Amino acid sequence: MHTTLTCSATGQTYPIDRLQNLSEAGKPLLAGYDLESLRETFTPDVIRERSIRSMWRFHEVLPVRHPEDAVSLGEGMTPLLRCRCRGPFAGFNDLFIKDESFNPTGSFKARGMSAAVTRAANLGAEVIALPSAGNAAGAATYYAARAGMQCYLFMPEDTPPANIIESVVGGAKVFLVNGLISDCGKLVRQGCEKFGWFDLSTLKEPFRIEGKKTMGYELAFDLADEDDTEELQLPDVIFYPTGGGTGLIGMWKAFNEMEQLGWIGSKRPRMVVVQAEGCSPIVKAFHEGADHAELFPNAHTIAAGLRVPAAVGDFLMLSVLRESGGTAVSITDEELMQGVYEIAQHQGLYACPEGGAVWKAAQKLVESGWMKPDERIVLFNTGTGLKYNHLIDLGDLPRLDHTDPNCLDVIEA
Amino acid sequence: MHTTLTCSATGQTYPIDRLQNLSEAGKPLLAGYDLESLRETFTPDVIRERSIRSMWRFHEVLPVRHPEDAVSLGEGMTPLLRCRCRGPFAGFNDLFIKDESFNPTGSFKARGMSAAVTRAANLGAEVIALPSAGNAAGAATYYAARAGMQCYLFMPEDTPPANIIESVVGGAKVFLVNGLISDCGKLVRQGCEKFGWFDLSTLKEPFRIEGKKTMGYELAFDLADEDDTEELQLPDVIFYPTGGGTGLIGMWKAFNEMEQLGWIGSKRPRMVVVQAEGCSPIVKAFHEGADHAELFPNAHTIAAGLRVPAAVGDFLMLSVLRESGGTAVSITDEELMQGVYEIAQHQGLYACPEGGAVWKAAQKLVESGWMKPDERIVLFNTGTGLKYNHLIDLGDLPRLDHTDPNCLDVIEA
């Protein structure tokens, strides 16, 4: 359970026992823990022995007093898949994919929503609202359903159909809006004022980031298992597909907490932000040396999770990139779809376009000499490709007439 | 690692060190293990301490010499979700859903394919083939890709689009056939003869069932965790949506193995087969007291996984039902879709139609007095609803014009 809530820009503190959105400065609030007093009882060995098979095995650094208070659907504890060195992956001999498609509702959004809905429910919220053009919608819907809360969703009309359908099945109140996600966000703010809904937009409440940070905790355990050692391990480089950036900021927070807990030293992975060429505000700001990102005009990409032209946590992401010695890369839509096919056919998992993007970014940074292929690299696949089936062109599949005894002749031996 | 392969009908034994399909009697082969010699080293405590986070933590009773030989994408270790007692679920106060949508490729088929592809790859097969009208296609595709094998799929033209798309992305050779799954099966047999492919059809090789049986092993550990005890636990009743029935037969096999290992006693859950009214050969045979099921004419249901008019393991399923004191129930398509909505909106998970069916079957058997609602009941949700989005009618969703300052007026407080 957290003990403080602090403005990420001004350091001002806020009470922890009531529903909170942004700080007075309009910036995200971050949760703090009394890590010093946890050092004795909250250790890697204790955690390994727990039977809780979800991210709530880390409940001491999550917003609950007791693990039973969590609104959980089995989120987290996703596999870390070692990539096979073949085809375009040849030479990458210490490459892993953290496969977040294993989460409830098929994406990493489940982690954030599990934490945020848990805290909102425990503080008495009955209705949540958010804008979404992708996976956040389904995650919010199903955690709200589990908690017995009502969920209002405002979604751009061009949101992928799978995201709309799953939300409707789960009982969310879905409104389609003739605008961008930012227009939807405005309607959420108006609705929250008018109807008293609780705003669950990215980084506008303090706990989605807490849920997402568990990706950082898990990774350290996953790699220790991989090396068959008790000692927690971090990789050399982490590639993260970045829209709102909650996961990136969250993992960085996790690493700092783990150091304060005495679990790891001061060494950190280089963090790499991956965006789509048609919407790359953080890439632009990073390479221009800016502290904040400007709104990216005419944002467009088929990777719905990357279609975030302005992120409220921009300054936090840029600071993580610089502190970690990382970088930021953009990928075309064509490249990222090629990445999806390559991961599917060579590694055996159907990644989302954002997952395709991080793989192509890793290739690009090896080609540019920024990174060696045999470094220990972790790619985050943030969701299942199944929700992006509408992007796949099947072409003309061969059709067989089973009444024709020679119908198999079309197949070459 | 198994030590024997035995015909399930005649008891004749077969060599374990080569690729095998059906026995000479045309019946499934079952793998046997030297369980006596495993009793010392293969114990629940040993398994709990393993870091392997997939069904391969049970590798001693799976077809590998070493766990590293497994073709694994993180299958198994799915959550057992305790249902909340509300709405239509009121009164069911010890009800659980084993949520198999957490598997790679989003369904329980992953378990079987992981085991079967592992064994086929280790014995040198390079090309696999199978008929599929649903989730088996994607599972075979991605395990074949992981193993570096070629995969030929023969699919009825009316197979749900999601199953076709994921298979194409994963690099399978997909052929659409103007017929039923049985017609596709015939083409697979012809192709195997003509081209030397290995036939991976349900129960036509010995190891899909071995993968599926891990659902039974896991369940015993899941329920022990739930009760916070070391002692393995089985439920009173298991509801299983039944097409080919590999999982039902597999779990029953697992329980018998666990008894021989000294892990559990002789008590067993009552096993309930759930089928769709439009395709219920096992339900019919069970209630008629038959040992085998007849081909179900004009098979039709929207639950693609239940559209199996004739199952090669029919006699094994019927024997499990009778030995366990179980029963068999059929559900209309309308009811099972209602079940999907109820699970989504009251429990927070988007089940496949087959998952909806088992819930409605449980309700039905309480109404009939066959079962009390407060018994310990486990429902198997065999896959994600995301692959069945085409069945959802969205109706007219409300559309908002964000430039209209009064657009939120349509919402009632």
JSON list of C-alpha atoms in Angstrom, two decimals, chain A residues 188-373:
[
{"chain": "A", "resi": 188, "resn": "VAL", "atom": "CA", "xyz": [-14.97, 12.72, -20.62]},
{"chain": "A", "resi": 189, "resn": "ARG", "atom": "CA", "xyz": [-13.93, 15.82, -18.65]},
{"chain": "A", "resi": 190, "resn": "GLN", "atom": "CA", "xyz": [-17.32, 17.43, -19.25]},
{"chain": "A", "resi": 191, "resn": "GLY", "atom": "CA", "xyz": [-19.12, 14.23, -18.28]},
{"chain": "A", "resi": 192, "resn": "CYS", "atom": "CA", "xyz": [-17.07, 13.86, -15.09]},
{"chain": "A", "resi": 193, "resn": "GLU", "atom": "CA", "xyz": [-18.05, 17.39, -14.06]},
{"chain": "A", "resi": 194, "resn": "LYS", "atom": "CA", "xyz": [-21.67, 16.97, -15.03]},
{"chain": "A", "resi": 195, "resn": "PHE", "atom": "CA", "xyz": [-22.34, 13.45, -13.74]},
{"chain": "A", "resi": 196, "resn": "GLY", "atom": "CA", "xyz": [-19.63, 12.85, -11.13]},
{"chain": "A", "resi": 197, "resn": "TRP", "atom": "CA", "xyz": [-17.92, 10.03, -13.04]},
{"chain": "A", "resi": 198, "resn": "PHE", "atom": "CA", "xyz": [-14.35, 9.22, -12.06]},
{"chain": "A", "resi": 199, "resn": "ASP", "atom": "CA", "xyz": [-11.85, 10.04, -14.83]},
{"chain": "A", "resi": 200, "resn": "LEU", "atom": "CA", "xyz": [-9.66, 7.02, -15.59]},
{"chain": "A", "resi": 201, "resn": "SER", "atom": "CA", "xyz": [-7.76, 8.55, -18.54]},
{"chain": "A", "resi": 202, "resn": "THR", "atom": "CA", "xyz": [-4.05, 7.68, -18.93]},
{"chain": "A", "resi": 203, "resn": "LEU", "atom": "CA", "xyz": [-1.94, 9.29, -16.18]},
{"chain": "A", "resi": 204, "resn": "LYS", "atom": "CA", "xyz": [-4.90, 11.43, -15.06]},
{"chain": "A", "resi": 205, "resn": "GLU", "atom": "CA", "xyz": [-5.23, 9.24, -12.00]},
{"chain": "A", "resi": 206, "resn": "PRO", "atom": "CA", "xyz": [-2.22, 7.84, -10.12]},
{"chain": "A", "resi": 207, "resn": "PHE", "atom": "CA", "xyz": [-2.65, 4.07, -10.37]},
{"chain": "A", "resi": 208, "resn": "ARG", "atom": "CA", "xyz": [-2.66, 2.92, -13.97]},
{"chain": "A", "resi": 209, "resn": "ILE", "atom": "CA", "xyz": [1.07, 3.59, -13.86]},
{"chain": "A", "resi": 210, "resn": "GLU", "atom": "CA", "xyz": [1.36, 1.50, -10.70]},
{"chain": "A", "resi": 211, "resn": "GLY", "atom": "CA", "xyz": [-0.19, -1.45, -12.45]},
{"chain": "A", "resi": 212, "resn": "LYS", "atom": "CA", "xyz": [2.04, -0.98, -15.49]},
{"chain": "A", "resi": 213, "resn": "LYS", "atom": "CA", "xyz": [5.19, -0.78, -13.42]},
{"chain": "A", "resi": 214, "resn": "THR", "atom": "CA", "xyz": [4.76, -4.47, -12.53]},
{"chain": "A", "resi": 215, "resn": "MET", "atom": "CA", "xyz": [6.15, -5.21, -16.02]},
{"chain": "A", "resi": 216, "resn": "GLY", "atom": "CA", "xyz": [9.47, -3.95, -14.65]},
{"chain": "A", "resi": 217, "resn": "TYR", "atom": "CA", "xyz": [9.30, -6.05, -11.49]},
{"chain": "A", "resi": 218, "resn": "GLU", "atom": "CA", "xyz": [8.37, -9.18, -13.40]},
{"chain": "A", "resi": 219, "resn": "LEU", "atom": "CA", "xyz": [11.08, -8.74, -15.98]},
{"chain": "A", "resi": 220, "resn": "ALA", "atom": "CA", "xyz": [13.76, -8.89, -13.29]},
{"chain": "A", "resi": 221, "resn": "PHE", "atom": "CA", "xyz": [12.36, -12.19, -12.00]},
{"chain": "A", "resi": 222, "resn": "ASP", "atom": "CA", "xyz": [11.83, -13.57, -15.52]},
{"chain": "A", "resi": 223, "resn": "LEU", "atom": "CA", "xyz": [15.47, -12.99, -16.47]},
{"chain": "A", "resi": 224, "resn": "ALA", "atom": "CA", "xyz": [16.73, -14.47, -13.21]},
{"chain": "A", "resi": 225, "resn": "ASP", "atom": "CA", "xyz": [14.70, -17.61, -14.00]},
{"chain": "A", "resi": 226, "resn": "GLU", "atom": "CA", "xyz": [16.12, -17.59, -17.50]},
{"chain": "A", "resi": 227, "resn": "ASP", "atom": "CA", "xyz": [19.67, -17.52, -16.09]},
{"chain": "A", "resi": 228, "resn": "ASP", "atom": "CA", "xyz": [18.75, -20.01, -13.37]},
{"chain": "A", "resi": 229, "resn": "THR", "atom": "CA", "xyz": [19.95, -17.65, -10.66]},
{"chain": "A", "resi": 230, "resn": "GLU", "atom": "CA", "xyz": [18.39, -16.21, -7.52]},
{"chain": "A", "resi": 231, "resn": "GLU", "atom": "CA", "xyz": [19.76, -12.77, -8.31]},
{"chain": "A", "resi": 232, "resn": "LEU", "atom": "CA", "xyz": [17.37, -10.45, -10.13]},
{"chain": "A", "resi": 233, "resn": "GLN", "atom": "CA", "xyz": [18.51, -9.43, -13.61]},
{"chain": "A", "resi": 234, "resn": "LEU", "atom": "CA", "xyz": [17.77, -6.55, -15.95]},
{"chain": "A", "resi": 235, "resn": "PRO", "atom": "CA", "xyz": [18.49, -6.54, -19.69]},
{"chain": "A", "resi": 236, "resn": "ASP", "atom": "CA", "xyz": [20.85, -4.22, -21.55]},
{"chain": "A", "resi": 237, "resn": "VAL", "atom": "CA", "xyz": [18.14, -2.61, -23.65]},
{"chain": "A", "resi": 238, "resn": "ILE", "atom": "CA", "xyz": [14.33, -2.41, -23.46]},
{"chain": "A", "resi": 239, "resn": "PHE", "atom": "CA", "xyz": [12.23, -1.52, -26.51]},
{"chain": "A", "resi": 240, "resn": "TYR", "atom": "CA", "xyz": [8.85, -0.11, -25.65]},
{"chain": "A", "resi": 241, "resn": "PRO", "atom": "CA", "xyz": [6.09, 0.96, -28.07]},
{"chain": "A", "resi": 242, "resn": "THR", "atom": "CA", "xyz": [5.06, 4.34, -26.80]},
{"chain": "A", "resi": 243, "resn": "GLY", "atom": "CA", "xyz": [1.71, 6.09, -26.97]},
{"chain": "A", "resi": 244, "resn": "GLY", "atom": "CA", "xyz": [0.89, 7.55, -23.55]},
{"chain": "A", "resi": 245, "resn": "GLY", "atom": "CA", "xyz": [4.09, 6.06, -22.15]},
{"chain": "A", "resi": 246, "resn": "THR", "atom": "CA", "xyz": [2.66, 4.85, -18.84]},
{"chain": "A", "resi": 247, "resn": "GLY", "atom": "CA", "xyz": [4.53, 1.57, -19.09]},
{"chain": "A", "resi": 248, "resn": "LEU", "atom": "CA", "xyz": [7.86, 3.22, -19.79]},
{"chain": "A", "resi": 249, "resn": "ILE", "atom": "CA", "xyz": [7.52, 5.61, -16.88]},
{"chain": "A", "resi": 250, "resn": "GLY", "atom": "CA", "xyz": [6.14, 2.81, -14.73]},
{"chain": "A", "resi": 251, "resn": "MET", "atom": "CA", "xyz": [9.02, 0.42, -15.39]},
{"chain": "A", "resi": 252, "resn": "TRP", "atom": "CA", "xyz": [11.55, 3.14, -14.64]},
{"chain": "A", "resi": 253, "resn": "LYS", "atom": "CA", "xyz": [9.77, 3.78, -11.35]},
{"chain": "A", "resi": 254, "resn": "ALA", "atom": "CA", "xyz": [9.85, 0.03, -10.63]},
{"chain": "A", "resi": 255, "resn": "PHE", "atom": "CA", "xyz": [13.61, -0.13, -11.17]},
{"chain": "A", "resi": 256, "resn": "ASN", "atom": "CA", "xyz": [14.14, 2.74, -8.74]},
{"chain": "A", "resi": 257, "resn": "GLU", "atom": "CA", "xyz": [11.89, 1.11, -6.16]},
{"chain": "A", "resi": 258, "resn": "MET", "atom": "CA", "xyz": [13.74, -2.18, -6.58]},
{"chain": "A", "resi": 259, "resn": "GLU", "atom": "CA", "xyz": [17.04, -0.44, -5.96]},
{"chain": "A", "resi": 260, "resn": "GLN", "atom": "CA", "xyz": [15.67, 1.17, -2.79]},
{"chain": "A", "resi": 261, "resn": "LEU", "atom": "CA", "xyz": [14.44, -2.23, -1.70]},
{"chain": "A", "resi": 262, "resn": "GLY", "atom": "CA", "xyz": [17.99, -3.51, -2.09]},
{"chain": "A", "resi": 263, "resn": "TRP", "atom": "CA", "xyz": [17.01, -5.94, -4.83]},
{"chain": "A", "resi": 264, "resn": "ILE", "atom": "CA", "xyz": [19.16, -4.53, -7.64]},
{"chain": "A", "resi": 265, "resn": "GLY", "atom": "CA", "xyz": [22.07, -2.12, -8.03]},
{"chain": "A", "resi": 266, "resn": "SER", "atom": "CA", "xyz": [22.21, 1.20, -9.83]},
{"chain": "A", "resi": 267, "resn": "LYS", "atom": "CA", "xyz": [22.73, -0.21, -13.33]},
{"chain": "A", "resi": 268, "resn": "ARG", "atom": "CA", "xyz": [19.76, 0.34, -15.64]},
{"chain": "A", "resi": 269, "resn": "PRO", "atom": "CA", "xyz": [18.74, -0.83, -19.10]},
{"chain": "A", "resi": 270, "resn": "ARG", "atom": "CA", "xyz": [18.89, 1.70, -21.93]},
{"chain": "A", "resi": 271, "resn": "MET", "atom": "CA", "xyz": [15.24, 2.51, -22.61]},
{"chain": "A", "resi": 272, "resn": "VAL", "atom": "CA", "xyz": [14.12, 2.91, -26.22]},
{"chain": "A", "resi": 273, "resn": "VAL", "atom": "CA", "xyz": [10.87, 4.61, -27.18]},
{"chain": "A", "resi": 274, "resn": "VAL", "atom": "CA", "xyz": [9.36, 3.30, -30.42]},
{"chain": "A", "resi": 275, "resn": "GLN", "atom": "CA", "xyz": [6.69, 5.33, -32.24]},
{"chain": "A", "resi": 276, "resn": "ALA", "atom": "CA", "xyz": [5.07, 5.34, -35.68]},
{"chain": "A", "resi": 277, "resn": "GLU", "atom": "CA", "xyz": [6.39, 7.78, -38.28]},
{"chain": "A", "resi": 278, "resn": "GLY", "atom": "CA", "xyz": [2.91, 9.26, -38.64]},
{"chain": "A", "resi": 279, "resn": "CYS", "atom": "CA", "xyz": [2.77, 10.05, -34.92]},
{"chain": "A", "resi": 280, "resn": "SER", "atom": "CA", "xyz": [6.15, 10.48, -33.26]},
{"chain": "A", "resi": 281, "resn": "PRO", "atom": "CA", "xyz": [6.05, 13.45, -30.87]},
{"chain": "A", "resi": 282, "resn": "ILE", "atom": "CA", "xyz": [8.49, 11.92, -28.37]},
{"chain": "A", "resi": 283, "resn": "VAL", "atom": "CA", "xyz": [10.98, 10.88, -31.06]},
{"chain": "A", "resi": 284, "resn": "LYS", "atom": "CA", "xyz": [10.96, 14.43, -32.41]},
{"chain": "A", "resi": 285, "resn": "ALA", "atom": "CA", "xyz": [11.32, 16.06, -28.99]},
{"chain": "A", "resi": 286, "resn": "PHE", "atom": "CA", "xyz": [14.07, 13.66, -27.94]},
{"chain": "A", "resi": 287, "resn": "HIS", "atom": "CA", "xyz": [16.22, 14.32, -30.99]},
{"chain": "A", "resi": 288, "resn": "GLU", "atom": "CA", "xyz": [15.64, 18.07, -30.71]},
{"chain": "A", "resi": 289, "resn": "GLY", "atom": "CA", "xyz": [16.79, 18.00, -27.10]},
{"chain": "A", "resi": 290, "resn": "ALA", "atom": "CA", "xyz": [13.45, 19.35, -25.82]},
{"chain": "A", "resi": 291, "resn": "ASP", "atom": "CA", "xyz": [12.05, 18.78, -22.31]},
{"chain": "A", "resi": 292, "resn": "HIS", "atom": "CA", "xyz": [8.47, 18.64, -23.51]},
{"chain": "A", "resi": 293, "resn": "ALA", "atom": "CA", "xyz": [6.89, 17.35, -26.71]},
{"chain": "A", "resi": 294, "resn": "GLU", "atom": "CA", "xyz": [4.76, 19.46, -29.00]},
{"chain": "A", "resi": 295, "resn": "LEU", "atom": "CA", "xyz": [1.39, 18.24, -30.24]},
{"chain": "A", "resi": 296, "resn": "PHE", "atom": "CA", "xyz": [2.11, 16.12, -33.33]},
{"chain": "A", "resi": 297, "resn": "PRO", "atom": "CA", "xyz": [0.02, 17.45, -36.21]},
{"chain": "A", "resi": 298, "resn": "ASN", "atom": "CA", "xyz": [-2.14, 15.18, -38.43]},
{"chain": "A", "resi": 299, "resn": "ALA", "atom": "CA", "xyz": [-1.31, 12.12, -36.39]},
{"chain": "A", "resi": 300, "resn": "HIS", "atom": "CA", "xyz": [-1.91, 8.91, -38.32]},
{"chain": "A", "resi": 301, "resn": "THR", "atom": "CA", "xyz": [-0.83, 5.28, -38.05]},
{"chain": "A", "resi": 302, "resn": "ILE", "atom": "CA", "xyz": [-2.56, 1.92, -38.21]},
{"chain": "A", "resi": 303, "resn": "ALA", "atom": "CA", "xyz": [-1.05, 1.08, -34.81]},
{"chain": "A", "resi": 304, "resn": "ALA", "atom": "CA", "xyz": [-3.92, 2.46, -32.73]},
{"chain": "A", "resi": 305, "resn": "GLY", "atom": "CA", "xyz": [-1.89, 2.28, -29.53]},
{"chain": "A", "resi": 306, "resn": "LEU", "atom": "CA", "xyz": [0.69, 4.67, -30.95]},
{"chain": "A", "resi": 307, "resn": "ARG", "atom": "CA", "xyz": [-1.83, 7.24, -32.19]},
{"chain": "A", "resi": 308, "resn": "VAL", "atom": "CA", "xyz": [-1.27, 9.63, -29.25]},
{"chain": "A", "resi": 309, "resn": "PRO", "atom": "CA", "xyz": [-0.29, 13.07, -30.59]},
{"chain": "A", "resi": 310, "resn": "ALA", "atom": "CA", "xyz": [0.15, 14.66, -27.13]},
{"chain": "A", "resi": 311, "resn": "ALA", "atom": "CA", "xyz": [0.94, 12.76, -23.93]},
{"chain": "A", "resi": 312, "resn": "VAL", "atom": "CA", "xyz": [0.50, 14.24, -20.48]},
{"chain": "A", "resi": 313, "resn": "GLY", "atom": "CA", "xyz": [3.62, 12.36, -19.31]},
{"chain": "A", "resi": 314, "resn": "ASP", "atom": "CA", "xyz": [5.86, 13.61, -22.15]},
{"chain": "A", "resi": 315, "resn": "PHE", "atom": "CA", "xyz": [8.40, 15.27, -19.82]},
{"chain": "A", "resi": 316, "resn": "LEU", "atom": "CA", "xyz": [8.67, 12.12, -17.71]},
{"chain": "A", "resi": 317, "resn": "MET", "atom": "CA", "xyz": [9.35, 9.94, -20.78]},
{"chain": "A", "resi": 318, "resn": "LEU", "atom": "CA", "xyz": [12.01, 12.28, -22.11]},
{"chain": "A", "resi": 319, "resn": "SER", "atom": "CA", "xyz": [13.72, 12.31, -18.76]},
{"chain": "A", "resi": 320, "resn": "VAL", "atom": "CA", "xyz": [13.73, 8.48, -18.61]},
{"chain": "A", "resi": 321, "resn": "LEU", "atom": "CA", "xyz": [15.27, 8.27, -22.10]},
{"chain": "A", "resi": 322, "resn": "ARG", "atom": "CA", "xyz": [18.09, 10.66, -21.15]},
{"chain": "A", "resi": 323, "resn": "GLU", "atom": "CA", "xyz": [18.80, 9.21, -17.71]},
{"chain": "A", "resi": 324, "resn": "SER", "atom": "CA", "xyz": [18.97, 5.71, -19.13]},
{"chain": "A", "resi": 325, "resn": "GLY", "atom": "CA", "xyz": [21.20, 6.54, -22.10]},
{"chain": "A", "resi": 326, "resn": "GLY", "atom": "CA", "xyz": [18.40, 5.36, -24.36]},
{"chain": "A", "resi": 327, "resn": "THR", "atom": "CA", "xyz": [17.00, 6.72, -27.59]},
{"chain": "A", "resi": 328, "resn": "ALA", "atom": "CA", "xyz": [13.79, 7.09, -29.61]},
{"chain": "A", "resi": 329, "resn": "VAL", "atom": "CA", "xyz": [13.01, 5.62, -33.03]},
{"chain": "A", "resi": 330, "resn": "SER", "atom": "CA", "xyz": [10.13, 5.83, -35.47]},
{"chain": "A", "resi": 331, "resn": "ILE", "atom": "CA", "xyz": [8.93, 3.11, -37.83]},
{"chain": "A", "resi": 332, "resn": "THR", "atom": "CA", "xyz": [6.68, 3.29, -40.87]},
{"chain": "A", "resi": 333, "resn": "ASP", "atom": "CA", "xyz": [3.33, 1.47, -40.94]},
{"chain": "A", "resi": 334, "resn": "GLU", "atom": "CA", "xyz": [4.66, -0.76, -43.69]},
{"chain": "A", "resi": 335, "resn": "GLU", "atom": "CA", "xyz": [7.68, -1.73, -41.62]},
{"chain": "A", "resi": 336, "resn": "LEU", "atom": "CA", "xyz": [5.70, -2.47, -38.50]},
{"chain": "A", "resi": 337, "resn": "MET", "atom": "CA", "xyz": [3.28, -4.76, -40.32]},
{"chain": "A", "resi": 338, "resn": "GLN", "atom": "CA", "xyz": [6.28, -6.55, -41.80]},
{"chain": "A", "resi": 339, "resn": "GLY", "atom": "CA", "xyz": [7.47, -6.95, -38.22]},
{"chain": "A", "resi": 340, "resn": "VAL", "atom": "CA", "xyz": [4.17, -8.59, -37.26]},
{"chain": "A", "resi": 341, "resn": "TYR", "atom": "CA", "xyz": [4.59, -11.21, -40.02]},
{"chain": "A", "resi": 342, "resn": "GLU", "atom": "CA", "xyz": [8.23, -11.85, -39.12]},
{"chain": "A", "resi": 343, "resn": "ILE", "atom": "CA", "xyz": [7.48, -12.41, -35.43]},
{"chain": "A", "resi": 344, "resn": "ALA", "atom": "CA", "xyz": [4.53, -14.66, -36.30]},
{"chain": "A", "resi": 345, "resn": "GLN", "atom": "CA", "xyz": [6.38, -16.84, -38.78]},
{"chain": "A", "resi": 346, "resn": "HIS", "atom": "CA", "xyz": [9.77, -17.07, -37.06]},
{"chain": "A", "resi": 347, "resn": "GLN", "atom": "CA", "xyz": [8.89, -16.89, -33.35]},
{"chain": "A", "resi": 348, "resn": "GLY", "atom": "CA", "xyz": [5.32, -18.21, -33.22]},
{"chain": "A", "resi": 349, "resn": "LEU", "atom": "CA", "xyz": [3.31, -15.38, -31.77]},
{"chain": "A", "resi": 350, "resn": "TYR", "atom": "CA", "xyz": [0.73, -13.10, -33.31]},
{"chain": "A", "resi": 351, "resn": "ALA", "atom": "CA", "xyz": [1.83, -9.70, -32.07]},
{"chain": "A", "resi": 352, "resn": "CYS", "atom": "CA", "xyz": [-0.05, -6.42, -32.35]},
{"chain": "A", "resi": 353, "resn": "PRO", "atom": "CA", "xyz": [1.33, -3.81, -34.77]},
{"chain": "A", "resi": 354, "resn": "GLU", "atom": "CA", "xyz": [3.02, -2.09, -31.83]},
{"chain": "A", "resi": 355, "resn": "GLY", "atom": "CA", "xyz": [4.86, -5.34, -31.15]},
{"chain": "A", "resi": 356, "resn": "GLY", "atom": "CA", "xyz": [5.88, -5.48, -34.81]},
{"chain": "A", "resi": 357, "resn": "ALA", "atom": "CA", "xyz": [7.22, -1.93, -34.46]},
{"chain": "A", "resi": 358, "resn": "VAL", "atom": "CA", "xyz": [9.60, -2.66, -31.58]},
{"chain": "A", "resi": 359, "resn": "TRP", "atom": "CA", "xyz": [11.15, -5.57, -33.44]},
{"chain": "A", "resi": 360, "resn": "LYS", "atom": "CA", "xyz": [11.80, -3.46, -36.54]},
{"chain": "A", "resi": 361, "resn": "ALA", "atom": "CA", "xyz": [13.20, -0.72, -34.30]},
{"chain": "A", "resi": 362, "resn": "ALA", "atom": "CA", "xyz": [15.66, -3.19, -32.78]},
{"chain": "A", "resi": 363, "resn": "GLN", "atom": "CA", "xyz": [16.80, -4.20, -36.27]},
{"chain": "A", "resi": 364, "resn": "LYS", "atom": "CA", "xyz": [17.19, -0.55, -37.21]},
{"chain": "A", "resi": 365, "resn": "LEU", "atom": "CA", "xyz": [19.34, 0.28, -34.18]},
{"chain": "A", "resi": 366, "resn": "VAL", "atom": "CA", "xyz": [21.61, -2.66, -34.93]},
{"chain": "A", "resi": 367, "resn": "GLU", "atom": "CA", "xyz": [21.98, -1.47, -38.53]},
{"chain": "A", "resi": 368, "resn": "SER", "atom": "CA", "xyz": [22.80, 2.03, -37.35]},
{"chain": "A", "resi": 369, "resn": "GLY", "atom": "CA", "xyz": [25.43, 0.69, -34.94]},
{"chain": "A", "resi": 370, "resn": "TRP", "atom": "CA", "xyz": [23.66, 2.08, -31.84]},
{"chain": "A", "resi": 371, "resn": "MET", "atom": "CA", "xyz": [23.35, -1.43, -30.40]},
{"chain": "A", "resi": 372, "resn": "LYS", "atom": "CA", "xyz": [24.98, -4.82, -30.93]},
{"chain": "A", "resi": 373, "resn": "PRO", "atom": "CA", "xyz": [22.64, -7.70, -31.87]}
]
